[in-house]
Coordinates of N, CA and C in Angstrom, one line a residue:
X839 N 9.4 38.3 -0.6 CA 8.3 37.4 -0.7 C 8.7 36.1 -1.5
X840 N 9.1 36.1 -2.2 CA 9.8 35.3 -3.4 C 10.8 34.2 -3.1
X841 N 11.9 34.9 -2.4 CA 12.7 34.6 -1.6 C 12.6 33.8 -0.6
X842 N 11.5 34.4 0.1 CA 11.1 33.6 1.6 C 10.3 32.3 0.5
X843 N 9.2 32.2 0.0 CA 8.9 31.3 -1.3 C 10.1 30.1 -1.6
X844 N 10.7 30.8 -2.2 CA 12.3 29.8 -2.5 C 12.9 28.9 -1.5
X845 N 12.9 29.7 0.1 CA 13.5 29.0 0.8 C 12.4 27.9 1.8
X846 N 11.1 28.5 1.9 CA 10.4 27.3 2.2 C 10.3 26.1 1.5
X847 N 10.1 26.1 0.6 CA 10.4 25.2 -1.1 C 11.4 24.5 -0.8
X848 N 12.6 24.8 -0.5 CA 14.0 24.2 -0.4 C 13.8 23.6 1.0
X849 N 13.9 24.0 1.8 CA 13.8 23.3 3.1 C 12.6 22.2 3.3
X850 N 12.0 22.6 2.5 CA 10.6 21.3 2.8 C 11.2 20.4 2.3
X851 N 11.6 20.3 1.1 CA 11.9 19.2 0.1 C 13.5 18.6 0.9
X852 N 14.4 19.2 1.5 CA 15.7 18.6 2.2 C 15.1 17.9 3.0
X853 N 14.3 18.8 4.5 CA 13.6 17.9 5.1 C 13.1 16.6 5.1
X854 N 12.1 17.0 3.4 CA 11.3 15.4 3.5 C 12.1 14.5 2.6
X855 N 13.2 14.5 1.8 CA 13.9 14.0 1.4 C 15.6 13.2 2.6
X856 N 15.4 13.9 3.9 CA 16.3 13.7 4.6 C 15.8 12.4 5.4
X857 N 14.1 12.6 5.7 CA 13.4 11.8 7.1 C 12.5 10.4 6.0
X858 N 12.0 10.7 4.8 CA 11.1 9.9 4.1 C 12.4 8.7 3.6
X859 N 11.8 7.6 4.2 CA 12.8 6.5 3.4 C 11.8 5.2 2.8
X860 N 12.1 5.3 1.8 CA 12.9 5.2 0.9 C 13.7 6.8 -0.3
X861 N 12.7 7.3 0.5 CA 13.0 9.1 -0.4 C 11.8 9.2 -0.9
X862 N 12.2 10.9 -1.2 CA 10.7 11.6 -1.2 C 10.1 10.9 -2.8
X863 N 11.3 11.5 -3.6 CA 10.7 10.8 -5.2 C 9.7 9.4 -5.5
X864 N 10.4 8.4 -4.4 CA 9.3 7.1 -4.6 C 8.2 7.6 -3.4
X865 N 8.2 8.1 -2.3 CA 6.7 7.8 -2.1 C 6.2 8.8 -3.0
X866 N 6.8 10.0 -3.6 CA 5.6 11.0 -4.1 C 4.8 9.9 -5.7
X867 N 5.7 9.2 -6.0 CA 5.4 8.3 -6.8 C 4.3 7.1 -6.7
X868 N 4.6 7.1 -5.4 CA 3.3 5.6 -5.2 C 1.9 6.3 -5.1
X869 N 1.9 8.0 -5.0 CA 1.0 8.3 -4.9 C 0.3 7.9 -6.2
X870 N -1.0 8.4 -5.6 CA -2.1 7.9 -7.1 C -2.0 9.7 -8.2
X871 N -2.3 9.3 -9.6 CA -2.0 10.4 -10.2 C -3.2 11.4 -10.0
X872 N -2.8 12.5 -10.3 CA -3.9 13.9 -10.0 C -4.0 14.1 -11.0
X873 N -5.5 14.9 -11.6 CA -6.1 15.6 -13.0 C -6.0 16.7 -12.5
X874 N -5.8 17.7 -13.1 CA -6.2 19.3 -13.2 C -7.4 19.3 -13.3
X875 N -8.2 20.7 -12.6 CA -9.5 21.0 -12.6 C -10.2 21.2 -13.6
X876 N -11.1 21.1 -14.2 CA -11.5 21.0 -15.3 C -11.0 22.0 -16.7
X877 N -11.1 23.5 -16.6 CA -10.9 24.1 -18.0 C -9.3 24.0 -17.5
X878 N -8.6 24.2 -16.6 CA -7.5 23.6 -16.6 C -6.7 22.6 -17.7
X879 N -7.3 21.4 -17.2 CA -7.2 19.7 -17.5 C -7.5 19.6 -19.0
X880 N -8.3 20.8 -19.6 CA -8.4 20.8 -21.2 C -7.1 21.2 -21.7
X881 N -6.3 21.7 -21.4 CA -4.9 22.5 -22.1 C -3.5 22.2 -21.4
X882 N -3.4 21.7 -20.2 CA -2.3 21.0 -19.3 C -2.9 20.2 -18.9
X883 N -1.6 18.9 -19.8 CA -1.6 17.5 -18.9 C -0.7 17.7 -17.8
X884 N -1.3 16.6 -16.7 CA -1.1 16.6 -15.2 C 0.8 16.1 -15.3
X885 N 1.5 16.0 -14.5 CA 2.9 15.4 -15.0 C 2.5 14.1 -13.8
X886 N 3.8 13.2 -14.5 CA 3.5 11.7 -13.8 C 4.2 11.9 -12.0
X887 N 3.9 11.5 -11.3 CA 4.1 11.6 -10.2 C 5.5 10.9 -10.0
X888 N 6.4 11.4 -8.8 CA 7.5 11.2 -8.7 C 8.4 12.2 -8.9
X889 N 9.7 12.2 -9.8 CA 10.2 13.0 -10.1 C 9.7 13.9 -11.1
X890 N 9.4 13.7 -12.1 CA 8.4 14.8 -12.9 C 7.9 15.6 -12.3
X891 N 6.7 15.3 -10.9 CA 6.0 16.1 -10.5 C 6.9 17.1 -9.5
X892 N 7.8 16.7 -8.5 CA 8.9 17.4 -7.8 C 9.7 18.0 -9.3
X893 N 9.9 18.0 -9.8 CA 11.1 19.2 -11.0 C 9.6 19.9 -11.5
X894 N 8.8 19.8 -12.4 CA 7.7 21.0 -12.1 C 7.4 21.6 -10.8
X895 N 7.8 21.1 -9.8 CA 7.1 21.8 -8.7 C 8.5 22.7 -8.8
X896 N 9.4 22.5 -9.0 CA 10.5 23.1 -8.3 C 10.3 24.5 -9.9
X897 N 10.4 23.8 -10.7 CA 11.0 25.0 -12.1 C 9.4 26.2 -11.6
X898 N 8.0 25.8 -11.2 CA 7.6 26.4 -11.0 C 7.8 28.0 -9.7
X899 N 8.4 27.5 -8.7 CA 8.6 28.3 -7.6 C 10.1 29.0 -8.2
X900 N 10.9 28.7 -9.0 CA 12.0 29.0 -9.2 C 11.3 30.3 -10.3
X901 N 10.9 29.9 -11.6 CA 9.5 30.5 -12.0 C 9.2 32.2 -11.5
X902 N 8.4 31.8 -10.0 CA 8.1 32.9 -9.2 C 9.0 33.9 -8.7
X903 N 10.5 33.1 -8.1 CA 11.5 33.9 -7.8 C 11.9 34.7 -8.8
X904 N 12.1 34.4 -9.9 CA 12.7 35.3 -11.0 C 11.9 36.3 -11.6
X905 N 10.5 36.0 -11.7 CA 9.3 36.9 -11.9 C 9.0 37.8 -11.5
X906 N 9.1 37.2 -10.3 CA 8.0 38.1 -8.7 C 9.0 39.7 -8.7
X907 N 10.6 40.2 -9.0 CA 11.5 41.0 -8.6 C 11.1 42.1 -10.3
X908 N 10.7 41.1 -11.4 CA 10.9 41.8 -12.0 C 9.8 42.9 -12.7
X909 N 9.1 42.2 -12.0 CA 7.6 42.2 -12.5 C 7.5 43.7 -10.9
X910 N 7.9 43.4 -10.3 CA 8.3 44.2 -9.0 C 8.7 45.8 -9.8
X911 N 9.7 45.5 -10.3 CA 10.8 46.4 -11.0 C 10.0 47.6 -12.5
X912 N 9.4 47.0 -13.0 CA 8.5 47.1 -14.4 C 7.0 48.1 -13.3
X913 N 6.9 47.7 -12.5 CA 5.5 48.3 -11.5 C 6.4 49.7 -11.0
X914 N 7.2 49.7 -10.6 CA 8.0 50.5 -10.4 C 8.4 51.7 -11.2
X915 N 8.5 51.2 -11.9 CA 9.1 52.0 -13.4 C 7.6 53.0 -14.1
X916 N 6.8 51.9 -13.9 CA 5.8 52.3 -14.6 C 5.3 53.3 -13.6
X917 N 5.0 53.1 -12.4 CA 4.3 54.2 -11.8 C 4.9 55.5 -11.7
X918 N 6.6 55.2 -11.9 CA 7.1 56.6 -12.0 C 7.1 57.8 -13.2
X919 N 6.7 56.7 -14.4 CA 6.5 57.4 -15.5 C 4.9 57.9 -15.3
X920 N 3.6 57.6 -14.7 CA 2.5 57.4 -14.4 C 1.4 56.8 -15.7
X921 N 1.9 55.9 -15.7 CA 1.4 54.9 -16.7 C 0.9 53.5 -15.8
X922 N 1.2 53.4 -14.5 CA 1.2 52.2 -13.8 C -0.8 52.0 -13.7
X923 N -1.1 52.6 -13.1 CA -2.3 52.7 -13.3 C -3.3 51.8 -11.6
X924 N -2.8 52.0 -10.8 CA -2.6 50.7 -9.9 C -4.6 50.9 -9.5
X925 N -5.0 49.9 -10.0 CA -6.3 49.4 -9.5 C -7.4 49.4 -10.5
X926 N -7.0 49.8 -11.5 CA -7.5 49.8 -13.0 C -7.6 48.9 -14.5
X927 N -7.8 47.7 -13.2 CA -7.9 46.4 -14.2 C -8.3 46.4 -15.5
X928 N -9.1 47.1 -16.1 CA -10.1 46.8 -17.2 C -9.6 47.9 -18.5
X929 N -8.2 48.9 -17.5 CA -7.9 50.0 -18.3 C -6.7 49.2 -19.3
X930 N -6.8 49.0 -20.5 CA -6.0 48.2 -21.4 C -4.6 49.4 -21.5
X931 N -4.6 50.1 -21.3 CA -3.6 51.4 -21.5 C -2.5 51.6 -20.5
X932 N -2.8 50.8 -19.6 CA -2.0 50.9 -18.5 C -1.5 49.6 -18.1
X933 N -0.3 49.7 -17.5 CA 0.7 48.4 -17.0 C -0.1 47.6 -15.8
X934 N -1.0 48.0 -15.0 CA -1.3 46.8 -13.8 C -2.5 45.8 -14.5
X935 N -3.1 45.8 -15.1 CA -3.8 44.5 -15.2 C -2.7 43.4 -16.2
X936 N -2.0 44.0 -17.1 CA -1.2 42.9 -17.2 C -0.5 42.1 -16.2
X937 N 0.9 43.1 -15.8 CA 1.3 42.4 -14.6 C 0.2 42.2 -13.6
X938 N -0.7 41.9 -13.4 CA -1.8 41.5 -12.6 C -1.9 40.2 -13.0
X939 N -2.1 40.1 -14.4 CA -2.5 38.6 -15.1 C -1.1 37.8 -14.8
X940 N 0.3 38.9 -15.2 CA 1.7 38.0 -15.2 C 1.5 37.0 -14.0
X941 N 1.5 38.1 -12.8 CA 1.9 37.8 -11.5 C 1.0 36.3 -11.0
X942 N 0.0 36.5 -11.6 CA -1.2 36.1 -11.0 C -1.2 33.9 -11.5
X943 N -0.9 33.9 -12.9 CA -0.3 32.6 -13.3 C 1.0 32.4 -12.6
X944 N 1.9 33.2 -12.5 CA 2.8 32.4 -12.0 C 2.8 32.2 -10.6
X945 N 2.2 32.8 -9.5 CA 1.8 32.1 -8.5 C 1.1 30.8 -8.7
X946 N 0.1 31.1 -9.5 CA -1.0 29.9 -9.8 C 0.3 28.6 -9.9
X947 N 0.9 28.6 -11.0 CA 1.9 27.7 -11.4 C 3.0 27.2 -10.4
X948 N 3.7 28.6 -8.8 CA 4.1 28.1 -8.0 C 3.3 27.3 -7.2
X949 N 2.5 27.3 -6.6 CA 1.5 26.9 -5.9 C 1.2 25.1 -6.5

C-alpha cells in the first residue's frame, strides 16, 4: 500500500514536471496560497507554494512509506503476544488505538 503510495507520488510529479513548462515548481507557485482548516491552521502554518509545498508534499508520503511497514510490523507483533487488541479503540492497554492515532496522522500528513 505504501509502496504503490510512493510510486504514484513519483510518477505524478516526473509526469507533471516532464509536460508543465515552465515546470511544475513555478506553476505550483503562481498558485494562490492555501490556509489549513481551521483547528488545523491554529498549530500548522500552511508552507509557501512552489517548492516548499512539493518537498512537504514529498517528506510527507515518504513519511508514510517508512511508517506504514512498521507500524505494520509492531500490529503484528503485538497481536502475537495478544496485546494487539484489534477494535478496541478506547482500551488504553492495548496497541491498536495508538497505532490507529499513528497511522491515522500520517496518512492525514501524506495526503
Amino acid at each position: 500500500e505504501a509502496y504503490v503510495i510512493y510510486n504514484f507520488y513519483t510518477y505524478c510529479t516526473v509526469y507533471l514536471q516532464e509536460f508543465c513548462n515552465p515546470g511544475l515548481e513555478h506553476i505550483v507557485a503562481r498558485k494562490p496560497q492555501q490556509i489549513h482548516f481551521w483547528p488545523l491552521s491554529l498549530v500548522v502554518t500552511a508552507p509557501r507554494m512552489g517548492e516548499p509545498f512539493l518537498r512537504q508534499c514529498r517528506h510527507g508520503v515518504i513519511n508514510y512509506v517508512v511508517l506504514r511497514p512498521i507500524s505494520t510490523t509492531i500490529a503484528f507483533i503485538t497481536e502475537a503476544n495478544g496485546v494487539y487488541g484489534d477494535g478496541q479503540i478506547l482500551n488504553p492497554l492495548v496497541a491498536f488505538p495508538y497505532l490507529t492515532i499513528i497511522n491515522n496522522i500520517s496518512q492525514a500528513w501524506a495526503m
